[in-house]
Short mmCIF file of C-alpha atoms and ligand atoms in Angstrom, two decimals:
data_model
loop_
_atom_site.label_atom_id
_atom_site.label_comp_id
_atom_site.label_asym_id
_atom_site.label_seq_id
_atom_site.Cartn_x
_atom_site.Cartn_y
_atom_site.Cartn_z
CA UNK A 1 -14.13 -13.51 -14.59
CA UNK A 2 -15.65 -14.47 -11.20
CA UNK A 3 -18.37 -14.50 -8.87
CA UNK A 4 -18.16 -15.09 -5.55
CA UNK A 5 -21.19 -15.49 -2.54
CA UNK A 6 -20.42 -14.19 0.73
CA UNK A 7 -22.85 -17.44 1.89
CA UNK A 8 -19.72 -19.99 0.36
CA UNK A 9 -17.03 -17.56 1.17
CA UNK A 10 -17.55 -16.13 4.35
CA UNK A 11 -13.80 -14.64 4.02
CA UNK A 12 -15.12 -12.17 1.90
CA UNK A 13 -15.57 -8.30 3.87
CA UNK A 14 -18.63 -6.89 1.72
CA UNK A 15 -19.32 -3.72 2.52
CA UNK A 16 -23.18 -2.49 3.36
CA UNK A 17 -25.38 -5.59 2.64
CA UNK A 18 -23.74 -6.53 -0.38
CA UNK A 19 -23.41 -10.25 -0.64
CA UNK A 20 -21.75 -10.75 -3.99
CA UNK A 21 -18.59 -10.26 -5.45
CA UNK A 22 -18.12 -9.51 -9.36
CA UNK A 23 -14.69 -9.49 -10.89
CA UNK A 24 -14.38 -8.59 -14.21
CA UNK A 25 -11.12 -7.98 -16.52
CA UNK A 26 -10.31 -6.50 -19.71
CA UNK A 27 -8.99 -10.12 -21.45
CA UNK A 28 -6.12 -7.75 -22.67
CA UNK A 29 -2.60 -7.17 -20.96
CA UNK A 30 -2.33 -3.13 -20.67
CA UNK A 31 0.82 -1.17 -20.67
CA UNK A 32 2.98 -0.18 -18.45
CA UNK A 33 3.25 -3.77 -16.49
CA UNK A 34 1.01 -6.03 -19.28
CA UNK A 35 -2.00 -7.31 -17.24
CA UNK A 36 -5.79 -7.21 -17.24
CA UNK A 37 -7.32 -4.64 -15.77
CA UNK A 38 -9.89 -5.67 -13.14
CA UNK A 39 -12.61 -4.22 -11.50
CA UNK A 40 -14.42 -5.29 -8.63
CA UNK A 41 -18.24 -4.88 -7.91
CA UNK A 42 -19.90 -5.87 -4.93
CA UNK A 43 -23.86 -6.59 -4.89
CA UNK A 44 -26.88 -7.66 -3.02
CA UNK A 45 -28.08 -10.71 -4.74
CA UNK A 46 -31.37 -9.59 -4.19
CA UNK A 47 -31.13 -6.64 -6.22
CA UNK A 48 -29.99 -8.60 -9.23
CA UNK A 49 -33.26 -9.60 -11.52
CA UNK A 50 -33.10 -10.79 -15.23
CA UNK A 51 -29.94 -12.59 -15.02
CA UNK A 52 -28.40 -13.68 -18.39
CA UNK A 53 -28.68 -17.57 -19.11
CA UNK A 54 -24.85 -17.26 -20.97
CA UNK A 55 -22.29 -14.71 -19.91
CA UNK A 56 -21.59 -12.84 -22.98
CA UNK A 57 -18.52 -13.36 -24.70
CA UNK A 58 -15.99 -10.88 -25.73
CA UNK A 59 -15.74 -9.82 -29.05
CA UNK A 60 -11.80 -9.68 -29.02
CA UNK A 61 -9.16 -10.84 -26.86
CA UNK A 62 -5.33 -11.13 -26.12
CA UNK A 63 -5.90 -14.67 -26.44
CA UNK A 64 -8.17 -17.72 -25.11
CA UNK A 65 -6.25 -17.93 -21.80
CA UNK A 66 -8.27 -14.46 -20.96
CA UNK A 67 -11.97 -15.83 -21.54
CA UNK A 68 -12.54 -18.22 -18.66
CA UNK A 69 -14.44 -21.44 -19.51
CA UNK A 70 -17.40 -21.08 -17.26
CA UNK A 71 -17.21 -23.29 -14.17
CA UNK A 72 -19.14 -23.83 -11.03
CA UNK A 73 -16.98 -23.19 -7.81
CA UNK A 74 -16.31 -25.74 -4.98
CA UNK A 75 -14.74 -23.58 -2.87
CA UNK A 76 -13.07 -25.71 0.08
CA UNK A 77 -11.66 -24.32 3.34
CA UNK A 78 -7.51 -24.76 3.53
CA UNK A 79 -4.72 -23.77 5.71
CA UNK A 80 -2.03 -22.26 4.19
CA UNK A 81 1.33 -21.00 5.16
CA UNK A 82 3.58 -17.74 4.26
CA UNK A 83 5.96 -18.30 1.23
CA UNK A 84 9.37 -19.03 2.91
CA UNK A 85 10.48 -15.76 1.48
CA UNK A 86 7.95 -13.86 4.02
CA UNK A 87 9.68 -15.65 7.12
CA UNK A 88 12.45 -14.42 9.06
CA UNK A 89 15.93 -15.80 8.55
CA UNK A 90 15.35 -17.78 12.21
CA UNK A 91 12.32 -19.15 10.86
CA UNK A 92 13.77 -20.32 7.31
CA UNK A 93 16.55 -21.66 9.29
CA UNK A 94 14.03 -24.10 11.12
CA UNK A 95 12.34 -24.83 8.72
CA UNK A 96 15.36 -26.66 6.89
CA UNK A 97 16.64 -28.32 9.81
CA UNK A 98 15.02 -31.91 9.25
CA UNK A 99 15.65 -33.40 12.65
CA UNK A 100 12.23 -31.01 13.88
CA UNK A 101 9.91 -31.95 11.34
CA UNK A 102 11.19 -35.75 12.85
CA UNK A 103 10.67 -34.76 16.17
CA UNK A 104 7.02 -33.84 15.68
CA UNK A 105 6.35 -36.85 13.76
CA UNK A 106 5.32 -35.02 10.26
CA UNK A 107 4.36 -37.16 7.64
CA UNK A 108 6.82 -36.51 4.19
CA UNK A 109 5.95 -39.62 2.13
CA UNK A 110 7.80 -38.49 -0.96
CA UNK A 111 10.86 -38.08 1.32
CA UNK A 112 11.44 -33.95 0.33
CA UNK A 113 14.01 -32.30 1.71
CA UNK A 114 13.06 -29.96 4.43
CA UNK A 115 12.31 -26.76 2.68
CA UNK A 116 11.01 -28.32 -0.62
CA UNK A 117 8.43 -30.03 1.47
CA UNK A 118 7.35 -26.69 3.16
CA UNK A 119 7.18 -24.95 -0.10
CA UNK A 120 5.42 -27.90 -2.13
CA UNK A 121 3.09 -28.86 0.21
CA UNK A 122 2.61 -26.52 3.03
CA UNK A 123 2.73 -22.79 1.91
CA UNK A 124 0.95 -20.92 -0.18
CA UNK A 125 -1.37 -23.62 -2.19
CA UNK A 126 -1.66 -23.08 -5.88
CA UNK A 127 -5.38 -22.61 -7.55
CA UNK A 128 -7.48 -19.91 -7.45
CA UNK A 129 -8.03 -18.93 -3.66
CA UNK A 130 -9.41 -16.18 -1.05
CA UNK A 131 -7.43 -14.45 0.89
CA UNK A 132 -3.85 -16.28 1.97
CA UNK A 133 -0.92 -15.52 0.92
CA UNK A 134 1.32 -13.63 -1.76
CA UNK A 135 2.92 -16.61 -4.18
CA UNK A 136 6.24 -14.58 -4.41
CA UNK A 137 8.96 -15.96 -6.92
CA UNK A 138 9.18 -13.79 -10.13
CA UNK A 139 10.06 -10.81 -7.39
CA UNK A 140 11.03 -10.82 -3.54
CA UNK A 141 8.20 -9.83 -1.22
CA UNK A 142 7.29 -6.05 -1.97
CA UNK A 143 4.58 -4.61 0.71
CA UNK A 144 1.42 -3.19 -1.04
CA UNK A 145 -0.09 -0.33 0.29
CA UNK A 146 -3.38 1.33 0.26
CA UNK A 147 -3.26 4.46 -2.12
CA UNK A 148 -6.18 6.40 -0.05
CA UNK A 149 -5.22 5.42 3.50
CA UNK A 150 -1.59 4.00 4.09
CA UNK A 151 -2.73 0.95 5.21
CA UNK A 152 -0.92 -2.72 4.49
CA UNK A 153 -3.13 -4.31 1.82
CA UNK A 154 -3.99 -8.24 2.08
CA UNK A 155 -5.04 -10.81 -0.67
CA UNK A 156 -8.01 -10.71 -1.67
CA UNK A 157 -8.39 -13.00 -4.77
CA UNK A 158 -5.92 -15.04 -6.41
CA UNK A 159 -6.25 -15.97 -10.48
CA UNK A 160 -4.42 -19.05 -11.12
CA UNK A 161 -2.98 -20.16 -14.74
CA UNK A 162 -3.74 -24.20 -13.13
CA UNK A 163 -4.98 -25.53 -9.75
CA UNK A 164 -1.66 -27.92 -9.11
CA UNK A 165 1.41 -28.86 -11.11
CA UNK A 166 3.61 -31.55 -11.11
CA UNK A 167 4.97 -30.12 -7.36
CA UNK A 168 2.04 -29.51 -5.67
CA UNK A 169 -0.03 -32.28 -5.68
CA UNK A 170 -0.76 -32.61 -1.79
CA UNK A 171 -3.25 -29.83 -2.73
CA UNK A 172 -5.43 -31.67 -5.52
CA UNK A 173 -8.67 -31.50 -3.96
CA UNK A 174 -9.82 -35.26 -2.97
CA UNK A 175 -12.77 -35.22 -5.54
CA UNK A 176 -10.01 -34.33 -8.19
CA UNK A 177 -7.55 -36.66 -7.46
CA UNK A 178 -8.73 -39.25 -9.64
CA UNK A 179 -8.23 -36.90 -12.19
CA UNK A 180 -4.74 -35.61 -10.95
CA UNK A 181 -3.75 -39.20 -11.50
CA UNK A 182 -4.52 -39.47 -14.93
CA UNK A 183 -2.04 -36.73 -15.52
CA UNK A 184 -3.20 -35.64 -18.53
CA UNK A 185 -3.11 -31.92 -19.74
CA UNK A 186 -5.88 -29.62 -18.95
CA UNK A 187 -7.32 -31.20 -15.49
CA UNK A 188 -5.47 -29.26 -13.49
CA UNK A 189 -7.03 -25.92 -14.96
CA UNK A 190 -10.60 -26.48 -15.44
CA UNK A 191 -11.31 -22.66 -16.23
CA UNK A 192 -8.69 -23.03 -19.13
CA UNK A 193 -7.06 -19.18 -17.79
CA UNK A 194 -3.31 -18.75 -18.54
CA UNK A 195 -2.51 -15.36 -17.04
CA UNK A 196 0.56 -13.28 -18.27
CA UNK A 197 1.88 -16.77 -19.79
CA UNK A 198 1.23 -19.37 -16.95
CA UNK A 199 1.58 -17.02 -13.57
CA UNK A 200 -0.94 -15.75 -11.46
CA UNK A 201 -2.60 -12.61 -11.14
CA UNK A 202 -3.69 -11.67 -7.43
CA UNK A 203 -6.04 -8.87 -6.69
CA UNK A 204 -5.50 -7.31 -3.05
CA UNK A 205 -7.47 -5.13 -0.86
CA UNK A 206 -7.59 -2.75 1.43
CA UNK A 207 -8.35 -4.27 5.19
CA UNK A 208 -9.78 -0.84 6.40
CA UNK A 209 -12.66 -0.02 3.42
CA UNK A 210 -14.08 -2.67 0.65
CA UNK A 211 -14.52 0.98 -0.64
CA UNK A 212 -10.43 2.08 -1.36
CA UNK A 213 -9.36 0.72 -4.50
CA UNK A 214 -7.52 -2.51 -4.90
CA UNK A 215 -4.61 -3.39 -6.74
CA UNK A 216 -3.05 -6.29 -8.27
CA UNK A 217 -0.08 -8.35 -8.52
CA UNK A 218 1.84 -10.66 -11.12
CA UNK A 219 3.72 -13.13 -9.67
ZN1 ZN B 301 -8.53 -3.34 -22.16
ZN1 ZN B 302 -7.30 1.94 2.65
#
C-alpha cells in the first residue's frame, strides 16, 4: 500500500533503528465498519536484501480502487490547519468574520466567503499526508484513544481516494498544476485508490509507543 523513509519523512517516530515504514491492507472492506484492514511494519532498510523488482499483485480484490498503481512519492512539507469542526465556537466565530482576514491583508483571489476559504484552502489539505489533521465530515470529531495505554492517538497516515478536487485546488502541488489545469479525470489521483467509495481512510497512532496498536478511521 505504502512505503515510507524516515530520511523523506522525518515526521515519522520509528521505534529502535527502524527506518522504514510498510503499510499493507487487505484490498477488501471487512465487517463490522467495511474497510481494509491494515497493518503496519516498521524496518531497518539495511536489513532488507533481495527486494522484489514488481510488488506482487493480489489474486482477488473488492475492486481496482484497493490495488494502488505503483507510484514514486514526492513528499512535500505543508502547513495545515484543524478542520473548523475541531475549533472552539470563539474560534469558528473569527474565523467567519471577514473584516480580520482584511485586516491582516490575506490574499482570497477567488473571493470565498470567510469560512469556505478556511476550509478550501487552509485546513486540513486533501492527498495522502503524514501526520495533520482528522478530515472530519461524514461524523463530528470523535477522540481516538490508545487501547493499551489511554493515551489521545494522532494521525499517522492519511489514504486519500484523490490528491485535490474541484475545491481544493490551492493545494495542487506546483509541479502538478499544469496538470490540475487540464482538468481531466484521473490527475488528481495518480495511485488510482478509491477508498470506501471516494473517502479517505486514516491510520492513527499512538504518541507514547510505535509499539501499541493503531487504528483507523473513515471519514
Ligand atoms: Zn481481508
Ligand atoms: Zn498507547
Amino acid at each position: 500500500m505504502a512505503q515510507l523513509y524516515v530520511c523523506d519523512i522525518p515526521l515519522l517516530r520509528p521505534p529502535g533503528q527502524a527506518d522504514l515504514l510498510q503499510v499493507l491492507w487487505c484490498p477488501f472492506e471487512h465487517e463490522p465498519d467495511y474497510k481494509p484492514p491494515t497493518a503496519l511494519f516498521w524496518r531497518s532498510s539495511a536489513e532488507v536484501t533481495d527486494i522484489l523488482a514488481a510488488p506482487p499483485e493480489p489474486f482477488a480484490a473488492e475492486c481496482d480502487g484497493y490495488v494502488p498503481q505503483p507510484c514514486v512519492l514526492a513528499p512535500e512539507r505543508i502547513t495545515e490547519y484543524p478542520h473548523h469542526m475541531d475549533l472552539s465556537k470563539e474560534l469558528q466565530q473569527q474565523l467567519n468574520d471577514g473584516s480580520r482576514w482584511q485586516a491582516i491583508g490575506v490574499d482570497n483571489p477567488d473571493a470565498l466567503a470567510p469560512h469556505e476559504f478556511y476550509s478550501c484552502e487552509l485546513s486540513v489539505a486533501p492527498g495522502w499526508k503524514v501526520g495533520g489533521w482528522p478530515p472530519w465530515g461524514l461524523t463530528d470529531p470523535v477522540a481516538r484513544f490508545c487501547a493499551a495505554c489511554g493515551a489521545g492517538m494522532v494521525p499517522l497516515l492519511t489514504i486519500a481516494s484523490n490528491e485535490w478536487d474541484a475545491g481544493s485546488h490551492g493545494w495542487v502541488p506546483c509541479e502538478d498544476q499544469h496538470l490540475a489545469a487540464l482538468r481531466r479525470a484521473g490527475v488528481a489521483n495518480p495511485p488510482k485508490v478509491q477508498v470506501s467509495k471516494g473517502n479517505h481512510l486514516q491510520l492513527y497512532v499512538c504518541p507514547e509507543s510505535p509499539e501499541h496498536p493503531h487504528t483507523d478511521l473513515i471519514q
